[in-house]
């Protein structure tokens, strides 16, 4: 039944050709999802299977980029494993997909899917010249890429991750700082991350990447599309000895407003505009996509006991922020460049930076 449901999500069965100037997405007339049912006895066997699935989706040309498996681990106990390459599915899409899967499990009629082709058409119709001008203005005078790894490094090492949780008091203070300065929690955290990067690199003009949802309001149904709509764009932060937290927040807010209508421009195009092969190698992600937890509860005799997600990218250092009553932080890193002690130091520095920002927003950053 689950496999039947998933046959109708054509974009998930896309294949890709890389032997052309840009990857070409190919949607089969009768798409079929890579689907398996198997029985495994130990956690080690499950881990080995999941590792093989992750390796398989990275073979864009000859392997499906989306795979599903139902693993029976004991009587009336199963693990449902979804594995995908980011090129076919973004984080916003995952809760939409899960809701549709369980709606199908319950026998509910699914709504007509949104048109991914409509989004692609919208993308092709954007004013590229205006986007180039906007990004050229934002990055004018930026001379030194913000890199934490040696330049030209093309083969990332094994991944590690560490997590931390801010107190409710600190989380509320961030929200209050954002409200007071007419900005967002996302912007406040970007300002904090910029300061951490300044300390890490010794530069006072830094750029890092951030993920944007890429779901335009003028594309009907874009909020419920399943596919890759996300984009990574640069965030630039420049401080001098007198720059205050308030001024840095204003700077980031103004820049975001200036580029809001141009967040669709490909990062490779932005690199070309600046004349740099690479502007940054760190990423900040604020995971504020909607998740309806009630959609995964009360499903007849089915009980979901745990949900575990594993996500990686090629950047040597990524900060993920998860909103809630206590803000969650996750640092993913290249273990050949950073060790656990390094990451713990960065996490402590980030928390201290947030405290200083919320306590003394009118003071020069150099003095707090």
Short mmCIF file of C-alpha atoms in Angstrom, two decimals:
data_model
loop_
_atom_site.label_atom_id
_atom_site.label_comp_id
_atom_site.label_asym_id
_atom_site.label_seq_id
_atom_site.Cartn_x
_atom_site.Cartn_y
_atom_site.Cartn_z
CA UNK A 1 0.00 0.00 0.00
CA UNK A 2 2.80 2.43 0.92
CA UNK A 3 4.68 1.65 -2.29
CA UNK A 4 1.49 2.31 -4.28
CA UNK A 5 1.07 5.72 -2.62
CA UNK A 6 4.62 6.73 -3.42
CA UNK A 7 4.31 5.89 -7.12
CA UNK A 8 2.35 9.11 -7.53
CA UNK A 9 5.13 11.38 -6.31
CA UNK A 10 6.96 11.54 -9.61
CA UNK A 11 9.58 14.07 -8.59
CA UNK A 12 10.95 11.65 -5.98
CA UNK A 13 11.73 9.12 -8.69
CA UNK A 14 13.73 11.60 -10.76
CA UNK A 15 17.02 10.58 -12.33
CA UNK A 16 19.78 13.01 -13.26
CA UNK A 17 22.33 13.42 -16.04
CA UNK A 18 25.60 15.08 -15.15
CA UNK A 19 27.37 14.82 -18.52
CA UNK A 20 25.99 18.21 -19.59
CA UNK A 21 26.63 21.82 -18.56
CA UNK A 22 24.03 21.63 -15.78
CA UNK A 23 22.45 18.54 -14.19
CA UNK A 24 19.26 17.60 -16.05
CA UNK A 25 16.33 16.17 -14.13
CA UNK A 26 14.50 13.35 -15.88
CA UNK A 27 10.99 12.36 -14.76
CA UNK A 28 9.84 8.97 -16.03
CA UNK A 29 6.36 8.64 -17.53
CA UNK A 30 5.70 5.84 -15.04
CA UNK A 31 7.96 6.57 -12.06
CA UNK A 32 8.79 3.82 -9.60
CA UNK A 33 10.29 4.38 -6.15
CA UNK A 34 13.17 2.20 -4.95
CA UNK A 35 11.26 0.20 -2.33
CA UNK A 36 12.43 -2.70 -0.14
CA UNK A 37 11.01 -4.88 2.60
CA UNK A 38 13.50 -6.87 4.65
CA UNK A 39 14.01 -8.49 8.03
CA UNK A 40 17.07 -7.68 10.14
CA UNK A 41 17.93 -8.87 13.63
CA UNK A 42 20.46 -6.41 15.05
CA UNK A 43 21.07 -2.68 15.24
CA UNK A 44 24.42 -3.25 13.56
CA UNK A 45 22.71 -4.79 10.52
CA UNK A 46 20.28 -1.87 10.35
CA UNK A 47 23.14 0.63 10.57
CA UNK A 48 25.02 -1.15 7.77
CA UNK A 49 21.92 -1.15 5.59
CA UNK A 50 21.30 2.57 6.20
CA UNK A 51 24.92 3.39 5.35
CA UNK A 52 24.55 1.50 2.06
CA UNK A 53 21.34 3.42 1.29
CA UNK A 54 23.10 6.74 1.91
CA UNK A 55 25.90 5.74 -0.44
CA UNK A 56 23.43 4.63 -3.11
CA UNK A 57 21.55 7.95 -3.31
CA UNK A 58 24.83 9.75 -4.02
CA UNK A 59 25.11 7.93 -7.36
CA UNK A 60 22.93 10.40 -9.25
CA UNK A 61 23.10 8.80 -12.68
CA UNK A 62 22.64 5.09 -12.05
CA UNK A 63 20.82 4.87 -8.69
CA UNK A 64 17.50 6.30 -7.49
CA UNK A 65 17.99 9.49 -5.49
CA UNK A 66 15.08 8.60 -3.19
CA UNK A 67 14.79 5.21 -1.51
CA UNK A 68 12.35 3.69 0.98
CA UNK A 69 12.61 0.57 3.08
CA UNK A 70 10.49 -1.14 5.71
CA UNK A 71 12.63 -3.25 8.04
CA UNK A 72 11.03 -5.82 10.33
CA UNK A 73 13.15 -5.97 13.49
CA UNK A 74 10.83 -7.97 15.77
CA UNK A 75 7.24 -9.16 16.04
CA UNK A 76 5.04 -6.14 15.35
CA UNK A 77 8.10 -3.85 15.29
CA UNK A 78 9.43 -2.17 12.17
CA UNK A 79 11.74 0.61 11.12
CA UNK A 80 10.68 2.75 8.20
CA UNK A 81 13.74 4.24 6.48
CA UNK A 82 13.57 7.08 3.95
CA UNK A 83 16.86 8.07 2.30
CA UNK A 84 17.29 10.82 -0.25
CA UNK A 85 19.86 13.02 -1.92
CA UNK A 86 19.24 16.72 -1.28
CA UNK A 87 18.94 17.34 -5.03
CA UNK A 88 15.50 15.73 -5.04
CA UNK A 89 14.02 16.74 -1.68
CA UNK A 90 14.50 19.58 0.80
CA UNK A 91 13.84 19.70 4.54
CA UNK A 92 10.55 21.59 4.20
CA UNK A 93 9.23 18.77 2.00
CA UNK A 94 9.83 15.97 4.49
CA UNK A 95 6.92 16.64 6.90
CA UNK A 96 4.63 17.15 3.89
CA UNK A 97 5.72 13.79 2.52
CA UNK A 98 5.26 12.02 5.86
CA UNK A 99 1.78 13.46 6.29
CA UNK A 100 0.83 12.20 2.82
CA UNK A 101 2.30 8.76 3.51
CA UNK A 102 0.31 8.32 6.71
CA UNK A 103 -2.82 9.79 5.16
CA UNK A 104 -2.48 7.09 2.52
CA UNK A 105 -1.91 4.48 5.21
CA UNK A 106 -5.25 5.49 6.73
CA UNK A 107 -6.95 5.31 3.34
CA UNK A 108 -7.59 9.03 3.11
CA UNK A 109 -7.88 10.58 -0.32
CA UNK A 110 -4.79 12.65 -1.06
CA UNK A 111 -5.19 16.16 -2.51
CA UNK A 112 -4.01 16.81 -6.03
CA UNK A 113 -0.25 17.40 -5.91
CA UNK A 114 1.13 20.86 -6.55
CA UNK A 115 2.92 21.56 -9.79
CA UNK A 116 6.70 21.48 -9.47
CA UNK A 117 6.82 22.42 -13.15
CA UNK A 118 5.03 25.67 -12.25
CA UNK A 119 7.82 26.48 -9.80
CA UNK A 120 10.48 25.73 -12.43
CA UNK A 121 8.66 27.97 -14.90
CA UNK A 122 8.52 30.76 -12.30
CA UNK A 123 12.25 30.32 -11.69
CA UNK A 124 13.05 30.58 -15.39
CA UNK A 125 11.06 33.82 -15.67
CA UNK A 126 12.98 35.73 -12.97
CA UNK A 127 14.74 38.99 -13.78
CA UNK A 128 18.31 37.70 -13.78
CA UNK A 129 19.86 41.11 -14.49
CA UNK A 130 18.16 42.66 -11.44
CA UNK A 131 19.31 39.75 -9.28
CA UNK A 132 22.90 40.14 -10.49
CA UNK A 133 22.80 43.87 -9.66
CA UNK A 134 21.42 43.27 -6.16
CA UNK A 135 24.04 40.68 -5.24
CA UNK A 136 26.85 42.70 -6.82
CA UNK A 137 25.86 45.64 -4.59
CA UNK A 138 25.76 43.53 -1.43
CA UNK A 139 29.15 41.93 -2.06
CA UNK A 140 30.96 45.00 -3.43
CA UNK A 141 34.43 45.30 -1.95
CA UNK A 142 34.46 41.84 -0.41
CA UNK A 143 38.00 40.66 -1.12
CA UNK A 144 38.87 37.71 1.11
CA UNK A 145 36.65 34.60 1.14
CA UNK A 146 35.70 33.39 4.62
CA UNK A 147 37.16 29.90 4.76
CA UNK A 148 37.83 27.58 7.68
CA UNK A 149 39.33 24.86 5.48
CA UNK A 150 42.33 25.14 3.13
CA UNK A 151 41.32 26.77 -0.16
CA UNK A 152 40.69 24.35 -3.01
CA UNK A 153 39.89 21.40 -0.75
CA UNK A 154 37.46 19.19 -2.66
CA UNK A 155 37.20 16.00 -0.61
CA UNK A 156 35.46 16.42 2.75
CA UNK A 157 36.39 14.09 5.57
CA UNK A 158 34.17 12.05 7.92
CA UNK A 159 31.39 13.98 9.61
CA UNK A 160 30.88 14.62 13.30
CA UNK A 161 28.23 16.52 15.20
CA UNK A 162 27.62 18.01 18.63
CA UNK A 163 24.41 19.44 20.04
CA UNK A 164 23.53 21.97 22.72
CA UNK A 165 20.33 23.47 24.10
CA UNK A 166 19.92 27.04 25.28
CA UNK A 167 17.98 27.75 28.45
CA UNK A 168 14.43 29.05 28.28
CA UNK A 169 15.71 32.35 29.67
CA UNK A 170 18.33 32.70 26.90
CA UNK A 171 15.80 31.67 24.26
CA UNK A 172 13.32 34.31 25.46
CA UNK A 173 16.08 36.93 25.51
CA UNK A 174 16.87 36.22 21.85
CA UNK A 175 13.18 36.61 20.96
CA UNK A 176 12.96 39.86 22.89
CA UNK A 177 16.07 41.25 21.17
CA UNK A 178 14.54 40.38 17.80
CA UNK A 179 11.21 42.04 18.65
CA UNK A 180 12.84 45.16 20.07
CA UNK A 181 14.86 45.64 16.89
CA UNK A 182 12.01 44.73 14.51
CA UNK A 183 13.82 41.73 13.14
CA UNK A 184 13.73 37.95 13.45
CA UNK A 185 15.34 35.31 15.65
CA UNK A 186 16.98 34.05 12.47
CA UNK A 187 18.73 37.41 11.98
CA UNK A 188 19.85 37.58 15.63
CA UNK A 189 21.43 34.13 15.33
CA UNK A 190 23.08 35.08 12.04
CA UNK A 191 24.66 38.08 13.80
CA UNK A 192 25.96 35.79 16.55
CA UNK A 193 27.36 33.29 14.04
CA UNK A 194 29.07 36.11 12.13
CA UNK A 195 30.87 37.16 15.30
CA UNK A 196 32.00 33.60 15.98
CA UNK A 197 33.39 33.41 12.44
CA UNK A 198 35.19 36.73 12.93
CA UNK A 199 36.91 35.27 15.97
CA UNK A 200 37.67 32.01 14.17
CA UNK A 201 39.13 33.60 11.01
CA UNK A 202 40.49 36.92 12.32
CA UNK A 203 38.51 38.82 9.66
CA UNK A 204 36.01 41.61 10.37
CA UNK A 205 34.28 41.32 6.99
CA UNK A 206 32.88 37.80 6.73
CA UNK A 207 30.48 35.86 4.54
CA UNK A 208 28.73 32.61 5.31
CA UNK A 209 25.98 30.66 3.60
CA UNK A 210 22.41 30.38 4.76
CA UNK A 211 19.57 28.22 3.53
CA UNK A 212 16.37 29.87 2.29
CA UNK A 213 13.10 28.05 1.67
CA UNK A 214 12.68 29.24 -1.92
CA UNK A 215 8.88 28.90 -1.82
CA UNK A 216 7.56 32.11 -3.43
CA UNK A 217 4.15 33.38 -2.39
CA UNK A 218 3.25 34.13 -6.02
CA UNK A 219 3.51 30.43 -6.96
CA UNK A 220 0.17 28.92 -5.85
CA UNK A 221 0.63 25.93 -3.57
CA UNK A 222 4.39 26.38 -3.22
CA UNK A 223 4.16 25.85 0.55
CA UNK A 224 2.95 22.27 -0.03
CA UNK A 225 5.23 21.25 -2.90
CA UNK A 226 7.48 18.22 -2.50
CA UNK A 227 10.87 18.62 -4.14
CA UNK A 228 13.98 20.78 -4.06
CA UNK A 229 13.09 24.45 -3.71
CA UNK A 230 15.70 25.44 -1.14
CA UNK A 231 18.67 27.62 -2.08
CA UNK A 232 21.90 28.61 -0.37
CA UNK A 233 22.76 32.30 -0.47
CA UNK A 234 25.54 34.42 1.09
CA UNK A 235 25.16 36.50 4.23
CA UNK A 236 27.73 39.28 4.63
CA UNK A 237 28.55 40.92 7.98
CA UNK A 238 31.04 43.75 8.32
CA UNK A 239 31.97 45.37 11.62
CA UNK A 240 34.44 48.06 12.67
CA UNK A 241 35.64 49.00 16.19
CA UNK A 242 32.52 51.10 16.85
CA UNK A 243 29.84 48.79 15.37
CA UNK A 244 27.18 47.90 17.93
CA UNK A 245 24.92 44.85 18.08
CA UNK A 246 22.02 47.09 17.07
CA UNK A 247 23.91 48.34 14.02
CA UNK A 248 24.91 44.81 13.00
CA UNK A 249 21.29 43.66 13.22
CA UNK A 250 20.21 46.66 11.13
CA UNK A 251 22.92 45.85 8.59
CA UNK A 252 21.79 42.23 8.22
CA UNK A 253 18.11 43.19 8.07
CA UNK A 254 18.74 45.82 5.38
CA UNK A 255 20.77 43.41 3.28
CA UNK A 256 18.14 40.70 3.58
CA UNK A 257 15.47 43.17 2.44
CA UNK A 258 17.64 44.25 -0.50
CA UNK A 259 18.10 40.67 -1.71
CA UNK A 260 14.75 39.16 -0.71
CA UNK A 261 13.37 39.12 -4.26
CA UNK A 262 16.61 37.61 -5.55
CA UNK A 263 17.10 34.65 -3.23
CA UNK A 264 16.48 32.33 -6.16
CA UNK A 265 19.77 33.15 -7.89
CA UNK A 266 22.11 30.16 -7.99
CA UNK A 267 25.17 30.37 -5.77
CA UNK A 268 27.39 29.58 -8.76
CA UNK A 269 26.04 32.72 -10.45
CA UNK A 270 26.73 34.78 -7.35
CA UNK A 271 30.29 33.48 -7.28
CA UNK A 272 30.69 34.46 -10.93
CA UNK A 273 29.47 37.99 -10.17
CA UNK A 274 32.08 38.48 -7.44
CA UNK A 275 34.94 36.88 -9.36
CA UNK A 276 35.52 34.34 -6.60
CA UNK A 277 35.38 30.57 -7.04
CA UNK A 278 34.30 30.33 -3.42
CA UNK A 279 32.98 32.95 -0.99
CA UNK A 280 32.54 30.82 2.12
CA UNK A 281 32.67 27.28 3.45
CA UNK A 282 30.44 27.52 6.51
CA UNK A 283 26.68 27.28 6.59
CA UNK A 284 23.96 28.54 8.94
CA UNK A 285 20.52 26.90 8.85
CA UNK A 286 17.47 28.06 10.80
CA UNK A 287 15.03 25.16 10.59
CA UNK A 288 11.70 26.91 10.81
CA UNK A 289 9.72 24.79 8.35
CA UNK A 290 6.28 23.72 9.57
CA UNK A 291 5.82 20.33 11.17
CA UNK A 292 2.37 19.06 12.21
CA UNK A 293 3.21 16.57 14.94
CA UNK A 294 -0.47 15.61 15.35
CA UNK A 295 -0.45 14.16 11.83
CA UNK A 296 1.80 11.36 13.06
CA UNK A 297 -0.25 10.37 16.12
CA UNK A 298 -3.36 8.27 16.63
CA UNK A 299 -2.89 6.23 13.44
CA UNK A 300 -5.19 3.30 14.27
CA UNK A 301 -3.11 0.44 15.70
CA UNK A 302 0.18 2.01 14.53
CA UNK A 303 2.36 3.56 17.25
CA UNK A 304 5.36 5.69 16.31
CA UNK A 305 7.93 5.37 19.09
CA UNK A 306 10.84 7.37 17.67
CA UNK A 307 11.80 9.59 14.75
CA UNK A 308 15.47 10.03 13.94
CA UNK A 309 16.85 12.22 11.16
CA UNK A 310 20.39 12.29 9.80
CA UNK A 311 21.41 15.09 7.45
CA UNK A 312 24.84 15.98 6.10
CA UNK A 313 26.34 18.39 3.57
CA UNK A 314 29.76 19.07 2.09
CA UNK A 315 30.57 22.20 4.14
CA UNK A 316 33.28 21.67 6.77
CA UNK A 317 31.28 23.57 9.40
CA UNK A 318 27.51 23.98 9.71
CA UNK A 319 25.39 25.48 12.46
CA UNK A 320 21.77 24.36 12.62
CA UNK A 321 19.32 26.15 14.92
CA UNK A 322 16.07 24.48 15.91
CA UNK A 323 13.41 26.82 17.35
CA UNK A 324 11.39 25.92 20.42
CA UNK A 325 10.90 26.96 24.03
CA UNK A 326 14.56 26.03 24.37
CA UNK A 327 16.53 26.79 21.22
CA UNK A 328 18.48 23.80 19.97
CA UNK A 329 21.90 24.12 18.35
CA UNK A 330 23.69 21.50 16.29
CA UNK A 331 27.19 21.88 14.90
CA UNK A 332 28.12 19.48 12.12
CA UNK A 333 31.79 19.42 11.18
CA UNK A 334 34.56 17.79 9.21
CA UNK A 335 36.50 15.66 11.69
CA UNK A 336 39.74 16.10 9.78
CA UNK A 337 39.58 19.85 10.52
CA UNK A 338 37.91 19.99 13.94
CA UNK A 339 37.80 17.73 16.95
CA UNK A 340 35.26 17.57 19.75
CA UNK A 341 37.21 20.04 21.89
CA UNK A 342 37.27 22.57 19.02
CA UNK A 343 33.52 22.29 18.54
CA UNK A 344 32.82 22.58 22.25
CA UNK A 345 34.91 25.75 22.29
CA UNK A 346 32.92 27.17 19.36
CA UNK A 347 29.63 26.26 21.04
CA UNK A 348 30.70 28.00 24.26
CA UNK A 349 31.82 31.05 22.27
CA UNK A 350 28.48 31.16 20.46
CA UNK A 351 26.52 30.97 23.71
CA UNK A 352 28.63 33.74 25.26
CA UNK A 353 28.15 35.87 22.16
CA UNK A 354 24.38 35.46 22.36
CA UNK A 355 24.42 36.41 26.05
CA UNK A 356 26.51 39.52 25.34
CA UNK A 357 24.24 40.56 22.46
CA UNK A 358 21.06 40.26 24.49
CA UNK A 359 22.58 41.95 27.53
CA UNK A 360 24.37 44.90 25.87
CA UNK A 361 22.82 45.53 22.43
CA UNK A 362 23.85 49.20 22.37
CA UNK A 363 27.52 48.57 23.22
CA UNK A 364 30.25 48.24 20.59
CA UNK A 365 30.75 44.60 19.67
CA UNK A 366 34.49 44.98 20.23
CA UNK A 367 33.82 45.86 23.89
CA UNK A 368 31.48 42.97 24.81
#
